[in-house]
Coordinates of N, CA and C in Angstrom, one line a residue:
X1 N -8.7 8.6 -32.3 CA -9.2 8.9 -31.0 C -8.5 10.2 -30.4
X2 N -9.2 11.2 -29.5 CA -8.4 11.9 -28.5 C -7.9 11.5 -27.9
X3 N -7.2 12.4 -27.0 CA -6.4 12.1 -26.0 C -6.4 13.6 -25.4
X4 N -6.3 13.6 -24.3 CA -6.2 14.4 -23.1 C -5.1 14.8 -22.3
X5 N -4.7 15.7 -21.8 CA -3.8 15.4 -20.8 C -4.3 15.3 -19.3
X6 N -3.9 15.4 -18.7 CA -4.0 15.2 -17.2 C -5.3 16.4 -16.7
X7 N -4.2 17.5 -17.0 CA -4.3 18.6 -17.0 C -6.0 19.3 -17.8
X8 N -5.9 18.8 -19.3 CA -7.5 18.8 -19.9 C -8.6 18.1 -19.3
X9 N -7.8 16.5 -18.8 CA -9.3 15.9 -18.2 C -9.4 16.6 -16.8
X10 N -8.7 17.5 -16.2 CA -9.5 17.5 -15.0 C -9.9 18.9 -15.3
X11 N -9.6 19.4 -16.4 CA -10.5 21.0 -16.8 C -11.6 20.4 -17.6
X12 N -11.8 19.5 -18.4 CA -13.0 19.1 -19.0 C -14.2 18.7 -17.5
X13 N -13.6 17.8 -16.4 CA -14.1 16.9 -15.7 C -14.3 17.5 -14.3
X14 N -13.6 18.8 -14.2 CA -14.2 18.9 -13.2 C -13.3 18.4 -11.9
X15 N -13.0 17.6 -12.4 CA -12.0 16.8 -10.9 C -10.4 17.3 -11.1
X16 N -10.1 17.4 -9.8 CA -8.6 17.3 -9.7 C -7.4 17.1 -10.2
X17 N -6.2 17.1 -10.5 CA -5.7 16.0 -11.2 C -5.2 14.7 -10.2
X18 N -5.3 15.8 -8.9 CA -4.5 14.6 -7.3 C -6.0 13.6 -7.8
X19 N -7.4 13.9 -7.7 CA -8.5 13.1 -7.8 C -8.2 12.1 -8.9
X20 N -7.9 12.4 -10.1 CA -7.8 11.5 -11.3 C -6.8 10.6 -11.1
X21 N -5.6 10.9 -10.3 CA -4.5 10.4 -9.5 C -4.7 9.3 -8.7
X22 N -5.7 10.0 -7.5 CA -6.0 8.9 -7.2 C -7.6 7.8 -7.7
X23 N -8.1 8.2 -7.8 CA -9.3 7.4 -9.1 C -8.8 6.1 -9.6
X24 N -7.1 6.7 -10.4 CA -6.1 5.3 -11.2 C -6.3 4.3 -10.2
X25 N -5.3 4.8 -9.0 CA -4.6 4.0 -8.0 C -5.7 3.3 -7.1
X26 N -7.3 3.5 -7.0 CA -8.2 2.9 -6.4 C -9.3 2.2 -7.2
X27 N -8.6 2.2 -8.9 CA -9.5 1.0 -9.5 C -10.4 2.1 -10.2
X28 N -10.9 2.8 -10.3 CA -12.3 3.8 -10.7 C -11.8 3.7 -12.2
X29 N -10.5 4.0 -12.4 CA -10.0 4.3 -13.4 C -8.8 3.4 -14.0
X30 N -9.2 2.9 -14.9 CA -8.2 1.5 -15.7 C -7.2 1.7 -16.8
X31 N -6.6 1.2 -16.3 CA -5.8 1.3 -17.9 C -5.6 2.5 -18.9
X32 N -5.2 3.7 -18.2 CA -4.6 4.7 -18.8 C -4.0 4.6 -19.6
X33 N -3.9 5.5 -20.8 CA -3.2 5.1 -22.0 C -1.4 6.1 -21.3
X34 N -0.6 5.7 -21.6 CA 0.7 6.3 -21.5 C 1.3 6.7 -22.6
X35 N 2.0 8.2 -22.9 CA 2.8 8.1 -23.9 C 4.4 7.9 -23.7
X36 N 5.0 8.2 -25.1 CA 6.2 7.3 -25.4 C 7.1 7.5 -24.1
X37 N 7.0 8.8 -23.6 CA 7.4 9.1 -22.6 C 7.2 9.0 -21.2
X38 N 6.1 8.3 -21.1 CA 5.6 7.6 -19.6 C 4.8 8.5 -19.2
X39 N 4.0 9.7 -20.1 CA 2.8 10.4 -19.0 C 1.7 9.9 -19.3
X40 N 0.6 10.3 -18.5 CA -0.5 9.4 -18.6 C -1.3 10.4 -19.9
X41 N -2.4 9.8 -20.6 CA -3.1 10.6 -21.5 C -4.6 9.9 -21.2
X42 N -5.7 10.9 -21.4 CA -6.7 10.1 -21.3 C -7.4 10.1 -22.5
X43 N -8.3 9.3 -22.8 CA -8.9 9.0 -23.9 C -10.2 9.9 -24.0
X44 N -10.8 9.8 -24.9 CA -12.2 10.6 -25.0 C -13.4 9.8 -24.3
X45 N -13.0 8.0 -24.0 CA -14.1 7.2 -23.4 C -13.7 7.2 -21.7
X46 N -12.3 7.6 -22.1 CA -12.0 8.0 -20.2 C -12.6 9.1 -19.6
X47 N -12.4 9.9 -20.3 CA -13.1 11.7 -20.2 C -14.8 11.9 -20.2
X48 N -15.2 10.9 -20.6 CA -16.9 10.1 -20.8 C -16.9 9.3 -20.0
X49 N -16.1 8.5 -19.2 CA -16.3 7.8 -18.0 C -16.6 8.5 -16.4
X50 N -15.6 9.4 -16.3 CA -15.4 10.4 -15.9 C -16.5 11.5 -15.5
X51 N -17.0 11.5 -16.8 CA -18.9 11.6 -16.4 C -19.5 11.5 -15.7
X52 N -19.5 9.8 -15.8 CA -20.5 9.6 -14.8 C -20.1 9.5 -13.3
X53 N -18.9 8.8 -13.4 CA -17.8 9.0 -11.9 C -18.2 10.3 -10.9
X54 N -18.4 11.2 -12.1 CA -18.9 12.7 -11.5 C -20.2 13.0 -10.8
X55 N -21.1 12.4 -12.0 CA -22.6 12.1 -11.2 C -22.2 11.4 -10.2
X56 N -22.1 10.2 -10.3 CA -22.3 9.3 -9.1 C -21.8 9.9 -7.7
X57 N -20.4 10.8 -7.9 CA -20.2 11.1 -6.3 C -20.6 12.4 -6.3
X58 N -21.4 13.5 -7.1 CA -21.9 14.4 -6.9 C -23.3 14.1 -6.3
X59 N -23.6 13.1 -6.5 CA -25.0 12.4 -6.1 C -24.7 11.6 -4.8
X60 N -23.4 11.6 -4.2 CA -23.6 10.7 -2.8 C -23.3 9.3 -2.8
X61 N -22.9 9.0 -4.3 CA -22.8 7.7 -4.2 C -21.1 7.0 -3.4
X62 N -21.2 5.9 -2.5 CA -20.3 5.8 -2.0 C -18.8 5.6 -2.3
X63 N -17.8 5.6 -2.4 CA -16.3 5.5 -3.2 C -16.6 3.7 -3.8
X64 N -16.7 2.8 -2.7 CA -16.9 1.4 -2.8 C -18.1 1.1 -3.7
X65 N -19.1 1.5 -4.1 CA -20.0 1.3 -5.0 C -19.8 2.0 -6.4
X66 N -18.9 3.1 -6.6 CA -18.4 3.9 -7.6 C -17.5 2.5 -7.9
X67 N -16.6 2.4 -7.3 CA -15.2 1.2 -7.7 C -16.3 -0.4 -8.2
X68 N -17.3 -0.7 -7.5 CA -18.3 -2.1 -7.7 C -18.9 -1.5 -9.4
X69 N -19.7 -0.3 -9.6 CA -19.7 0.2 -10.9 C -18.6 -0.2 -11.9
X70 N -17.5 0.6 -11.4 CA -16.5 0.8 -12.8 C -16.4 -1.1 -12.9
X71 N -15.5 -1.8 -12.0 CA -15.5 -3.0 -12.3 C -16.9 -3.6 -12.7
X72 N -17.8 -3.4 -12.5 CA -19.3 -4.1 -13.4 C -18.8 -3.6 -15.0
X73 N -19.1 -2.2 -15.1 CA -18.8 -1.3 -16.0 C -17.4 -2.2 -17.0
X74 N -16.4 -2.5 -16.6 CA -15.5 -3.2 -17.5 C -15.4 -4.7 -18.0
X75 N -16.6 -4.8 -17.7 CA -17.0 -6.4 -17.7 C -17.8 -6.5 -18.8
X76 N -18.4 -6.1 -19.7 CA -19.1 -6.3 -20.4 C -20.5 -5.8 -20.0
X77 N -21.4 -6.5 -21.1 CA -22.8 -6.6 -20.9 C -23.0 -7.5 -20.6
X78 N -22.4 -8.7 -20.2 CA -23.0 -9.6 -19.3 C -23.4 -8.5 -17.6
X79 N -22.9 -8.4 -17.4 CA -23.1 -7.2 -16.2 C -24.3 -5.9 -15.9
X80 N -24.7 -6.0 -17.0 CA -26.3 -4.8 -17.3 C -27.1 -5.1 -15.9
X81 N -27.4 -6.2 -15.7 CA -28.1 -6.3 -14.8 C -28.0 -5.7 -13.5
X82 N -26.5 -6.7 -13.2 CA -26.0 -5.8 -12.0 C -26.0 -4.1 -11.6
X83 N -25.5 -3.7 -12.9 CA -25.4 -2.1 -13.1 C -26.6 -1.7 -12.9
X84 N -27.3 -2.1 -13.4 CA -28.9 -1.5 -13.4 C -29.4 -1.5 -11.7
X85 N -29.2 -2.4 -11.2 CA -29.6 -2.3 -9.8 C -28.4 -1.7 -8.9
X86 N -27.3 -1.8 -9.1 CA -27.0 -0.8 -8.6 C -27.4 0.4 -8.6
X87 N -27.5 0.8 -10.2 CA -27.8 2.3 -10.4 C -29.1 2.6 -9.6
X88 N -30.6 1.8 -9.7 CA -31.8 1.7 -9.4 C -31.4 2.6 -7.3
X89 N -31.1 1.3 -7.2 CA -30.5 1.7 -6.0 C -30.0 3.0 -5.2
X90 N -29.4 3.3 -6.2 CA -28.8 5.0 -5.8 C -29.8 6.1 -6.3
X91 N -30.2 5.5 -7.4 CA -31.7 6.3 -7.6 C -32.2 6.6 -6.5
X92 N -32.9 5.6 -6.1 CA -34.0 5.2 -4.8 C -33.4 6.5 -3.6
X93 N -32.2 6.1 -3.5 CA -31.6 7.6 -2.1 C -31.1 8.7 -2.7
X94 N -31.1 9.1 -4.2 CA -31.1 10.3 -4.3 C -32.6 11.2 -4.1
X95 N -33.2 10.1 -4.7 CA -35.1 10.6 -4.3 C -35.4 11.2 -2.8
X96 N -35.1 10.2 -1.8 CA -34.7 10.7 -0.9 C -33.7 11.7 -0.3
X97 N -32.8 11.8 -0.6 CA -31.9 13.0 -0.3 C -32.9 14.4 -1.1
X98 N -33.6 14.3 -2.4 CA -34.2 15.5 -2.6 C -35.7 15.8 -1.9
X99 N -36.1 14.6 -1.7 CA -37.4 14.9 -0.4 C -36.6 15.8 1.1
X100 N -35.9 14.8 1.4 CA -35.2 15.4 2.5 C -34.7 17.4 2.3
X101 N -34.0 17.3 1.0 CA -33.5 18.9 1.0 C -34.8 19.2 0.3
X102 N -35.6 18.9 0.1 CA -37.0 19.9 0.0 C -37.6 20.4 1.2
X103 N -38.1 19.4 2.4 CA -38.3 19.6 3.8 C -37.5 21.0 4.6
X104 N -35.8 20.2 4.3 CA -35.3 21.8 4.8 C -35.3 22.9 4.1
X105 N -35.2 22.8 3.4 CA -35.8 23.9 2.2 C -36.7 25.6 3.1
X106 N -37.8 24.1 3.1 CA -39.0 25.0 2.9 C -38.6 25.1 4.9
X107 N -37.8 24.7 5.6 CA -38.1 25.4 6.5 C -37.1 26.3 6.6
X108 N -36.2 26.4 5.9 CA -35.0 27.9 5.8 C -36.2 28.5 5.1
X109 N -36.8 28.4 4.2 CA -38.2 29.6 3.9 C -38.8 30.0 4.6
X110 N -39.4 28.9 5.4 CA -40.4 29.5 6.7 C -39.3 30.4 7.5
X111 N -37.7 30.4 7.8 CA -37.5 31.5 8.6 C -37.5 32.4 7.8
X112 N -36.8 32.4 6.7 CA -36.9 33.7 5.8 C -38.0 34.7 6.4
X113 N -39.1 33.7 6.3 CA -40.5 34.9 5.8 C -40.3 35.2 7.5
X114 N -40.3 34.8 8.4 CA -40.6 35.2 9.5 C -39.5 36.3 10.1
X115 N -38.4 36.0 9.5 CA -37.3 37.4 9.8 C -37.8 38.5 8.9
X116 N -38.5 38.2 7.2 CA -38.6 39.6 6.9 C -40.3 40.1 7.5
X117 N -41.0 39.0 7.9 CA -41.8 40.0 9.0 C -41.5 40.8 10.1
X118 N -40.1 39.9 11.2 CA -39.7 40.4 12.1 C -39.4 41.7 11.7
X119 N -38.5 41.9 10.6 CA -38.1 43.0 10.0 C -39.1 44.4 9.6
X120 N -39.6 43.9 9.2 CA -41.1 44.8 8.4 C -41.7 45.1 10.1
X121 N -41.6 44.8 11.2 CA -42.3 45.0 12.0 C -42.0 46.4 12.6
X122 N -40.6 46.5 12.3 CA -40.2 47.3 13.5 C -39.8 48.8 13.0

């Protein structure tokens, strides 16, 4: 297996290392592998977990539903189910959050076009 350092998973991941810091200390993130020396190393399934940790709060998902995930998530496949509707779930308001930023969208377009009319006017 790989291993990581601190320092790689949060250049692979995107996140912090204070973030991955705290992630440990709020459950998201379990049982870090340590070496002989007491630093933390991450695995290649941590660095893959980390993934989706990413989607999820790049998508809005709440800290407490991220942490209800990972705990589903360490439980086995008895737990599919739950995961699935959780995930379903956050589906459901990201659809909405992209309705919603399409609406504004198109009305920062509508001023667009109306300032480069204003513009073109004068």
């Amino acid at each position: 297996m790989t291993f990581y350092s601190p320092a790689q998973a949060a250049e692979k991941t995107g996140f912090s290392i204070d973030t991955l810091r705290y992630y440990e200390r709020i459950g998201l993130l379990d049982r870090i592998d340590r070496t002989a020396a007491g630093r933390r190393r991450f695995s290649s399934d941590d660095v893959g977990f980390l993934g989706i940790l990413r989607c999820l709060r790049d998508t809005g998902m709440p800290i407490a539903e991220m942490r209800r995930y990972a705990e589903l998530a360490r439980c086995g496949d008895e737990t599919l189910g739950e995961r699935i509707a959780l995930l379903e779930a956050h589906d459901e308001r990201i659809d909405r959050q992209i309705e919603t930023l399409g609406a504004q969208q198109e009305h920062v377009r509508g001023k667009i076009r109306y300032y480069r009319e204003a513009a073109g006017a004068e």
